[in-house]
PDB file of C-alpha atoms in Angstrom:
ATOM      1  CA  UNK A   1     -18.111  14.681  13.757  1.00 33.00           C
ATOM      2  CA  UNK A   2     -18.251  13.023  10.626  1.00 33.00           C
ATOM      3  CA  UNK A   3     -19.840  13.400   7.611  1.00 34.00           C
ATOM      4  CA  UNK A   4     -20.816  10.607   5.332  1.00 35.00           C
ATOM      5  CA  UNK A   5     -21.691  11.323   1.643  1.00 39.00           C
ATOM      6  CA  UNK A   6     -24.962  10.026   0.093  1.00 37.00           C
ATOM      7  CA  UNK A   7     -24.196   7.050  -2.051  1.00 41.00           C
ATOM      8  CA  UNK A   8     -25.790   6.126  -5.251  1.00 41.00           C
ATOM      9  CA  UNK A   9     -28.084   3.522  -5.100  1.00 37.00           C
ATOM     10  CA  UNK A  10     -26.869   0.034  -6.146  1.00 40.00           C
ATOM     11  CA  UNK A  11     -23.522  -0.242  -6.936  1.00 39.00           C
ATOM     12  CA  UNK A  12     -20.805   2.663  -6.507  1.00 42.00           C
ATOM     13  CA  UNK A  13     -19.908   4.392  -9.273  1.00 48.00           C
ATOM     14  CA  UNK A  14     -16.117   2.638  -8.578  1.00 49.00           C
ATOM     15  CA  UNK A  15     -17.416  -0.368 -10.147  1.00 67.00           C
ATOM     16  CA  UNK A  16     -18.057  -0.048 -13.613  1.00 75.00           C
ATOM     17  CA  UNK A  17     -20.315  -2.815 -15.352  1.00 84.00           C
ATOM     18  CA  UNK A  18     -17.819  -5.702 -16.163  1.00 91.00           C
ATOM     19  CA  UNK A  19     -18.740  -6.798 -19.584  1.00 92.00           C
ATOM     20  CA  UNK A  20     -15.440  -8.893 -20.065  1.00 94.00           C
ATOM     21  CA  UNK A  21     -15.887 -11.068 -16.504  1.00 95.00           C
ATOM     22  CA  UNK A  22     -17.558 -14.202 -18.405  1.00 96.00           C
ATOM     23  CA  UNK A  23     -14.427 -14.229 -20.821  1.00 96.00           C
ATOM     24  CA  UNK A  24     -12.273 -13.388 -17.861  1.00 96.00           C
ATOM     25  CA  UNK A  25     -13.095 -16.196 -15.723  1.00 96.00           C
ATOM     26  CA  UNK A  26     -13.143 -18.923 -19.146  1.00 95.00           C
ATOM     27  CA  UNK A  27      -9.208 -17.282 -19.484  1.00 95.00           C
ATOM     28  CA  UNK A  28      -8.643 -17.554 -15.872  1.00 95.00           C
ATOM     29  CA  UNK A  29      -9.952 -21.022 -15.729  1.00 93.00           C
ATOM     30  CA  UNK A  30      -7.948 -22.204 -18.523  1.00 92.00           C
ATOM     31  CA  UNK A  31      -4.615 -21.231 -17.053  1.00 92.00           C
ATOM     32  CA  UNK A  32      -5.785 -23.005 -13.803  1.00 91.00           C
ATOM     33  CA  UNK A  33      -5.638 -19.376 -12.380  1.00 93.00           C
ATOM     34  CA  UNK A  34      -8.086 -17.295  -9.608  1.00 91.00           C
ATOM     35  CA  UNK A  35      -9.131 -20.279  -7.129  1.00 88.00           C
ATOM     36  CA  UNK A  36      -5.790 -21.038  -4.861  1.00 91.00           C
ATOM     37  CA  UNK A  37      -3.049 -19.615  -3.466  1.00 91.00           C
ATOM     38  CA  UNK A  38       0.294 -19.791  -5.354  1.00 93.00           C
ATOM     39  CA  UNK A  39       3.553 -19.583  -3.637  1.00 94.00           C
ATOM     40  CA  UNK A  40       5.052 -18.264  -6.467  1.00 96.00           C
ATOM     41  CA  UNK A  41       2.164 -15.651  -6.410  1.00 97.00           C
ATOM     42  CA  UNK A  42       3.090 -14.592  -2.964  1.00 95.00           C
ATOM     43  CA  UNK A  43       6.825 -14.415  -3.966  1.00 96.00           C
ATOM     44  CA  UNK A  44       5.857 -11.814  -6.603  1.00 98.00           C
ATOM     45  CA  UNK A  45       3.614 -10.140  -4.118  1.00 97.00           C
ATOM     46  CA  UNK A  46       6.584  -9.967  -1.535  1.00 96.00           C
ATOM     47  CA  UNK A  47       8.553  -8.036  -4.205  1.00 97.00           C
ATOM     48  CA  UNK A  48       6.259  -5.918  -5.228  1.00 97.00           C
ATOM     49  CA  UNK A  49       5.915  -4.762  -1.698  1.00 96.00           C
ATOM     50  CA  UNK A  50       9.796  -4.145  -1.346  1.00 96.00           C
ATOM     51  CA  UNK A  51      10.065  -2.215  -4.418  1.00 95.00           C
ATOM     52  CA  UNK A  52       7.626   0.428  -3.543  1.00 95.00           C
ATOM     53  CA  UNK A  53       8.118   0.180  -0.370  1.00 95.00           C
ATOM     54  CA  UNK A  54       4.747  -0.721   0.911  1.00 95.00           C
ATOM     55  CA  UNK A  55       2.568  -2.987   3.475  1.00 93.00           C
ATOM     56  CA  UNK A  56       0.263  -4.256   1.531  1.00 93.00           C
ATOM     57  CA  UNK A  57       0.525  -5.348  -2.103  1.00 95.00           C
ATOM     58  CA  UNK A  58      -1.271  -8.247  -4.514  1.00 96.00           C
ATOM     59  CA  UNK A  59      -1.626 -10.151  -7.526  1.00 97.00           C
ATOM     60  CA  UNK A  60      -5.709  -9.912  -7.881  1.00 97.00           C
ATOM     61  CA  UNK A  61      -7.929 -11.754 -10.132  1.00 97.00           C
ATOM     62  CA  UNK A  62     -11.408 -10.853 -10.586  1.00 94.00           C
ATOM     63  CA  UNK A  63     -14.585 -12.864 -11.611  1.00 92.00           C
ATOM     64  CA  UNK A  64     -18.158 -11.768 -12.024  1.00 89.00           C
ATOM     65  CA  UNK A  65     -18.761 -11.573  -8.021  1.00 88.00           C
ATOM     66  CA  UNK A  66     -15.625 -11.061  -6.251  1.00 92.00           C
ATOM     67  CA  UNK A  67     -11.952 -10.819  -6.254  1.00 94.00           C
ATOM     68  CA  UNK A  68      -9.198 -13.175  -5.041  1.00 95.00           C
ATOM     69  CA  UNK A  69      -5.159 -12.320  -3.944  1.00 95.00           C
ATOM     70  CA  UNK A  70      -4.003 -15.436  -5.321  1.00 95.00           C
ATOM     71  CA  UNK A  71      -0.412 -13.664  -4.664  1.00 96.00           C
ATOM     72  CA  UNK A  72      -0.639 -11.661  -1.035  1.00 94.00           C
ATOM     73  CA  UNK A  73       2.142  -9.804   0.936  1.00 94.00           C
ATOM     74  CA  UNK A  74       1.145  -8.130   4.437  1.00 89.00           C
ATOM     75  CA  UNK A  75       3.590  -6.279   6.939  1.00 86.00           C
ATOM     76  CA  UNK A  76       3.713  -9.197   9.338  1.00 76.00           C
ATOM     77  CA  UNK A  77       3.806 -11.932   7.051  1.00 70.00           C
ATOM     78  CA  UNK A  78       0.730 -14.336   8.564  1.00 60.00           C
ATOM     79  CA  UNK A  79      -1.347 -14.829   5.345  1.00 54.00           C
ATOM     80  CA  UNK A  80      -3.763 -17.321   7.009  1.00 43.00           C
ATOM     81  CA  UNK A  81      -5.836 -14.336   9.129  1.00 36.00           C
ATOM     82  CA  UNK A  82      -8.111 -12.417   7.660  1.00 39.00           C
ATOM     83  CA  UNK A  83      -5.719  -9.150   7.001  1.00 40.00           C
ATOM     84  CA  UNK A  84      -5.748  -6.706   5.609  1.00 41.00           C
ATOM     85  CA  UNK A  85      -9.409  -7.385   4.905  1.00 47.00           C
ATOM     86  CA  UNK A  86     -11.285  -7.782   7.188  1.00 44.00           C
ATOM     87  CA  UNK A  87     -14.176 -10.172   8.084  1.00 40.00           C
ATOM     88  CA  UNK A  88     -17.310  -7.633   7.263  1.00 38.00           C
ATOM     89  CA  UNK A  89     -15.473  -7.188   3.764  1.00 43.00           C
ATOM     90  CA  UNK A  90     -15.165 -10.823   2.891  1.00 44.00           C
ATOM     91  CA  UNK A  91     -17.210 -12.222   0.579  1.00 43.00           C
ATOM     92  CA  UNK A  92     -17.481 -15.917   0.343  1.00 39.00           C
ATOM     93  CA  UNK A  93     -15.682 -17.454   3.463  1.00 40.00           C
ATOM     94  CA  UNK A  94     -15.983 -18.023   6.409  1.00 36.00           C
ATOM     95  CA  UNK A  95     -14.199 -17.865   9.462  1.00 35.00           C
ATOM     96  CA  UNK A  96     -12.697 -21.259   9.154  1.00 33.00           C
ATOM     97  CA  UNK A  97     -11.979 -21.401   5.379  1.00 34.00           C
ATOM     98  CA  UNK A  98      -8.395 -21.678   4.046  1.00 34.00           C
ATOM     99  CA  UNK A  99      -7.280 -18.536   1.931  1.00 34.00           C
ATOM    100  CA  UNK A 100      -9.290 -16.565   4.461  1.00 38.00           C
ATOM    101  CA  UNK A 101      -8.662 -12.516   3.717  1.00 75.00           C
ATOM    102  CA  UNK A 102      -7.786 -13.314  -0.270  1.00 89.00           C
ATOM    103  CA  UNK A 103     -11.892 -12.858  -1.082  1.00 90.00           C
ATOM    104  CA  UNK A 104     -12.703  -9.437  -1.116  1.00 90.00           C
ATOM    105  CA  UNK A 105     -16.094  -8.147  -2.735  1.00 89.00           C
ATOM    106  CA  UNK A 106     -16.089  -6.745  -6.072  1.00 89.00           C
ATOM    107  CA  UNK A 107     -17.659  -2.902  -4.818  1.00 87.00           C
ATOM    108  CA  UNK A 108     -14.550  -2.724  -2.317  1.00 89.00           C
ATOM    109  CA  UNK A 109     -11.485  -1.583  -3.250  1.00 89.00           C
ATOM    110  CA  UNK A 110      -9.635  -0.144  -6.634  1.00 94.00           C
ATOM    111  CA  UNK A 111      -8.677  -2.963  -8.783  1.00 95.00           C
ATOM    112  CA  UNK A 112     -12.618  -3.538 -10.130  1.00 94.00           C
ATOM    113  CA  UNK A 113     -11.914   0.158 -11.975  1.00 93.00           C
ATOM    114  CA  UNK A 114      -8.192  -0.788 -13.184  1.00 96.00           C
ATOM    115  CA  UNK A 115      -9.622  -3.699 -14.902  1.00 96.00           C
ATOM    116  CA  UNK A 116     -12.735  -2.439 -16.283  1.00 94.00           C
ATOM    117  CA  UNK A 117     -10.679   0.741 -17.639  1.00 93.00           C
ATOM    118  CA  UNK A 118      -7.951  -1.532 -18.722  1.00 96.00           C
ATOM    119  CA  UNK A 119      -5.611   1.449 -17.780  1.00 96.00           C
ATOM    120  CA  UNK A 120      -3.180   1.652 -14.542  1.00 97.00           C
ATOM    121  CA  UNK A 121      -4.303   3.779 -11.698  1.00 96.00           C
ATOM    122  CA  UNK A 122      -2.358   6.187  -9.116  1.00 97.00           C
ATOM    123  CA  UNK A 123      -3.832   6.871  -6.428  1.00 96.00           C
ATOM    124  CA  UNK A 124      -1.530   9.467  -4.266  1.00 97.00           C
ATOM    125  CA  UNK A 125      -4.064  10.255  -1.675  1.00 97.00           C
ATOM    126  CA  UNK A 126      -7.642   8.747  -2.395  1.00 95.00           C
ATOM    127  CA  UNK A 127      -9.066  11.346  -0.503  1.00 94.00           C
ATOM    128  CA  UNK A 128      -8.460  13.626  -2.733  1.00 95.00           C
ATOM    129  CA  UNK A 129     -10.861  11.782  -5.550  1.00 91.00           C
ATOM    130  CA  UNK A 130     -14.711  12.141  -4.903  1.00 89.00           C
ATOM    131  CA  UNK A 131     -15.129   9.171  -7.088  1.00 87.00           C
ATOM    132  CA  UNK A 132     -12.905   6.844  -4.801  1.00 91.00           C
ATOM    133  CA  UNK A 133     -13.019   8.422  -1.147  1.00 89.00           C
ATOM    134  CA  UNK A 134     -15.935   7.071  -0.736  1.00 88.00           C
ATOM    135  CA  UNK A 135     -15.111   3.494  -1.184  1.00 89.00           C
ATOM    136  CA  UNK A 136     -15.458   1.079   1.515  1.00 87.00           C
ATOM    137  CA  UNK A 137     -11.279   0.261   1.815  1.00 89.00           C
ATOM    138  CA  UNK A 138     -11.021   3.264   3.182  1.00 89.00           C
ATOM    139  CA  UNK A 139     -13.027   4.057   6.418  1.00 86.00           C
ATOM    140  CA  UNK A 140     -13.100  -0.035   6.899  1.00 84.00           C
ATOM    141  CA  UNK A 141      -9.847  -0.481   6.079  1.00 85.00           C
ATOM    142  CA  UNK A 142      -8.144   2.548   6.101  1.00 89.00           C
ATOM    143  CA  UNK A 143      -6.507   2.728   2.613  1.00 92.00           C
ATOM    144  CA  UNK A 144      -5.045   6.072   1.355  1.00 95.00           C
ATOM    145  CA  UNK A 145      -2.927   5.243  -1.501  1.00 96.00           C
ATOM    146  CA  UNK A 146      -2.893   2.762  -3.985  1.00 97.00           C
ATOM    147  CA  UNK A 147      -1.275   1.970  -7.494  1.00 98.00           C
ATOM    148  CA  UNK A 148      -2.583  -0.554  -9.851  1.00 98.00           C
ATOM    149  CA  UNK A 149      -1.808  -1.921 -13.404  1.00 98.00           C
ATOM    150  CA  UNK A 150      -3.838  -4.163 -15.412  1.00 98.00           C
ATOM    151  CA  UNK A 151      -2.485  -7.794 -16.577  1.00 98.00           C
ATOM    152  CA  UNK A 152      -3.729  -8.052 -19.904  1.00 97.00           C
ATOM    153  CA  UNK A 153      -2.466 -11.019 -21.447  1.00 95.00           C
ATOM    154  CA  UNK A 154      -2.190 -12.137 -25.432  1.00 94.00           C
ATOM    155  CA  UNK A 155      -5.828 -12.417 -26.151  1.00 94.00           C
ATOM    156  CA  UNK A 156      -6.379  -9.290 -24.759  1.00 95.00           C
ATOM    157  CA  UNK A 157      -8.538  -9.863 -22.035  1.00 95.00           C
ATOM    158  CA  UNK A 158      -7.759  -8.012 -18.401  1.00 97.00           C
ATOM    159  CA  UNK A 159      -7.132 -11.215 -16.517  1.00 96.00           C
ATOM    160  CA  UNK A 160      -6.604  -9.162 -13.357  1.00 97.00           C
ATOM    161  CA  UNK A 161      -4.033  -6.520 -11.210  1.00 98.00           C
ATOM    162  CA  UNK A 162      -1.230  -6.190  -9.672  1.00 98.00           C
ATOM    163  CA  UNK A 163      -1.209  -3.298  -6.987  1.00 97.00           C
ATOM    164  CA  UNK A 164       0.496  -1.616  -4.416  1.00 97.00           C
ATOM    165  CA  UNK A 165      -1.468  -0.006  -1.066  1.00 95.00           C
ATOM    166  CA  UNK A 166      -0.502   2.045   2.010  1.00 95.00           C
ATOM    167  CA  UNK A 167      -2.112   3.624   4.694  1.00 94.00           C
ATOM    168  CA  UNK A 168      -1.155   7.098   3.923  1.00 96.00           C
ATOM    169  CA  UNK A 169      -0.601   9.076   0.958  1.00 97.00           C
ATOM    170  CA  UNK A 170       2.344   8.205  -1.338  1.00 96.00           C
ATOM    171  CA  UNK A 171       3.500  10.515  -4.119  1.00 96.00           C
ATOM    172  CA  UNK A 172       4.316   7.763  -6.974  1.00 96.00           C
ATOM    173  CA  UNK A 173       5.638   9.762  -9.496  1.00 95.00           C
ATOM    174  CA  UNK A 174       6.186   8.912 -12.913  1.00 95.00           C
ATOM    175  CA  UNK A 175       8.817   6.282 -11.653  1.00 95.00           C
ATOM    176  CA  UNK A 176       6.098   4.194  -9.877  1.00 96.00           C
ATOM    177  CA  UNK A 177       3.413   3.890 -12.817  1.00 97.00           C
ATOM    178  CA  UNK A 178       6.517   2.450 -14.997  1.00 97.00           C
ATOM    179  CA  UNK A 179       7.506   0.259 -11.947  1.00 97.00           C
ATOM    180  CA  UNK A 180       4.098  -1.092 -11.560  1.00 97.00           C
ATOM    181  CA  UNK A 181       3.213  -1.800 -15.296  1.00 98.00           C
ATOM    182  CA  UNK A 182       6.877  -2.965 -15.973  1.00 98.00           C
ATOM    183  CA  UNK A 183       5.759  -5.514 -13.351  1.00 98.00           C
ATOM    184  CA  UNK A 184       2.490  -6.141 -14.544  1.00 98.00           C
ATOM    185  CA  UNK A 185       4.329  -6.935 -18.091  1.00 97.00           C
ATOM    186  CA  UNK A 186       6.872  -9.562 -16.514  1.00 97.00           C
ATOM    187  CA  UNK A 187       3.308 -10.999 -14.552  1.00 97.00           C
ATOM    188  CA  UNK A 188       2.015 -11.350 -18.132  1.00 96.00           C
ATOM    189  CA  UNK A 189       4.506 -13.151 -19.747  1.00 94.00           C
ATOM    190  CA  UNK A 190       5.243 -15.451 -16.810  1.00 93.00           C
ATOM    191  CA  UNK A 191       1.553 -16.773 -16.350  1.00 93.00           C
ATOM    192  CA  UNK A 192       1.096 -17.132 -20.139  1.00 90.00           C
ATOM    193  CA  UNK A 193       3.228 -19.435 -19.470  1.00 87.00           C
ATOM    194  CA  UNK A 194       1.165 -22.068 -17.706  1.00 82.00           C
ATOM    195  CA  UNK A 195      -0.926 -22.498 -21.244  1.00 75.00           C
ATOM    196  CA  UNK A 196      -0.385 -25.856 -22.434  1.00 60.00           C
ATOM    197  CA  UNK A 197       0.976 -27.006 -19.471  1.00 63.00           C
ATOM    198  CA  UNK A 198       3.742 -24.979 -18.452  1.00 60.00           C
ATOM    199  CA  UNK A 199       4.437 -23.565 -15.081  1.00 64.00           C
ATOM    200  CA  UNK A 200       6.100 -20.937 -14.074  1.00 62.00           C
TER     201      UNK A 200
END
């Protein structure tokens, strides 16, 4: 038998009021980031994976209604199926669409509060914080541990995450936060890059 909480009404208390999305998405827009796929994205995604030694890791940005993994890394590699999110979590596309499982809705997941906080968050076992057991990643999904740093870029402004997930609890350590915002650092400095017409 299970048991399942009551839930505040609205939104969960995971998702903090985003002030910062309208400047967010003018910042994102301006480095021609948040609305496609990136190779390069995925690369970074794929090594973020192998460092901590995870399924499931992204490069996340996040606008006013919902996020987007415009860097993705999965265990089996197919990035055009809706994994690891699945259809019911969507928000946005359809069954059809290109870039299919990079939309998620802003009240799912972690990465909302990382950005909103501006601060990195471990997660060892989610189930062991009221606040975020009761988030929809992880009876849909089944998400147990996650680590996330912000990327805030020169103007200050929390553009989006990078993060790290598995599907059972992880002790991170002090050695993973530093891995995880040392990598959120390098993200930083290579998609400032793209202002005035650079690439990567």
């Amino acid at each position: 038998m299970s048991y399942d909480p009551p839930r505040p009404a609205g939104r969960l208390l995971l998702t903090p009021e985003d002030k910062d999305a309208p400047a967010r998405v003018r910042r994102l827009r301006r480095l021609g980031l948040g609305e496609r796929a990136e190779p390069v994205l995925d690369a970074f995604a794929d090594r973020l994976a192998e460092v901590a030694a995870v399924p499931y890791s992204m490069v996340n940005f996040i606008d006013e209604n919902r996020q987007f993994f415009a860097g993705l890394h999965t265990p089996d590699g197919n990035l055009s199926v809706d994994r690891p999110i699945p259809a019911a979590v969507a928000d946005g596309t359809d069954g059809n669409a290109p870039g299919v499982g990079r939309y998620m809705a802003r009240d799912y997941g972690f990465c909302p509060y990382v950005v909103v906080r501006r601060r990195a968050l471990v997660l060892e076992d989610v189930c062991d914080y009221p606040r975020f057991a009761g988030n929809p990643v992880v009876d849909e999904i089944g998400v147990r541990s996650y680590l996330g740093a912000p990327l805030i870029d020169h103007t200050g402004i929390a553009l989006g995450t990078v993060c790290v997930v598995d599907l059972e609890p992880r002790p991170w350590g002090r050695a993973g936060l530093e891995a995880i915002k040392s990598m959120a650092a390098e993200l930083v400095e290579q998609l400032e890059q793209r202002e005035g017409g650079g690439g990567f």
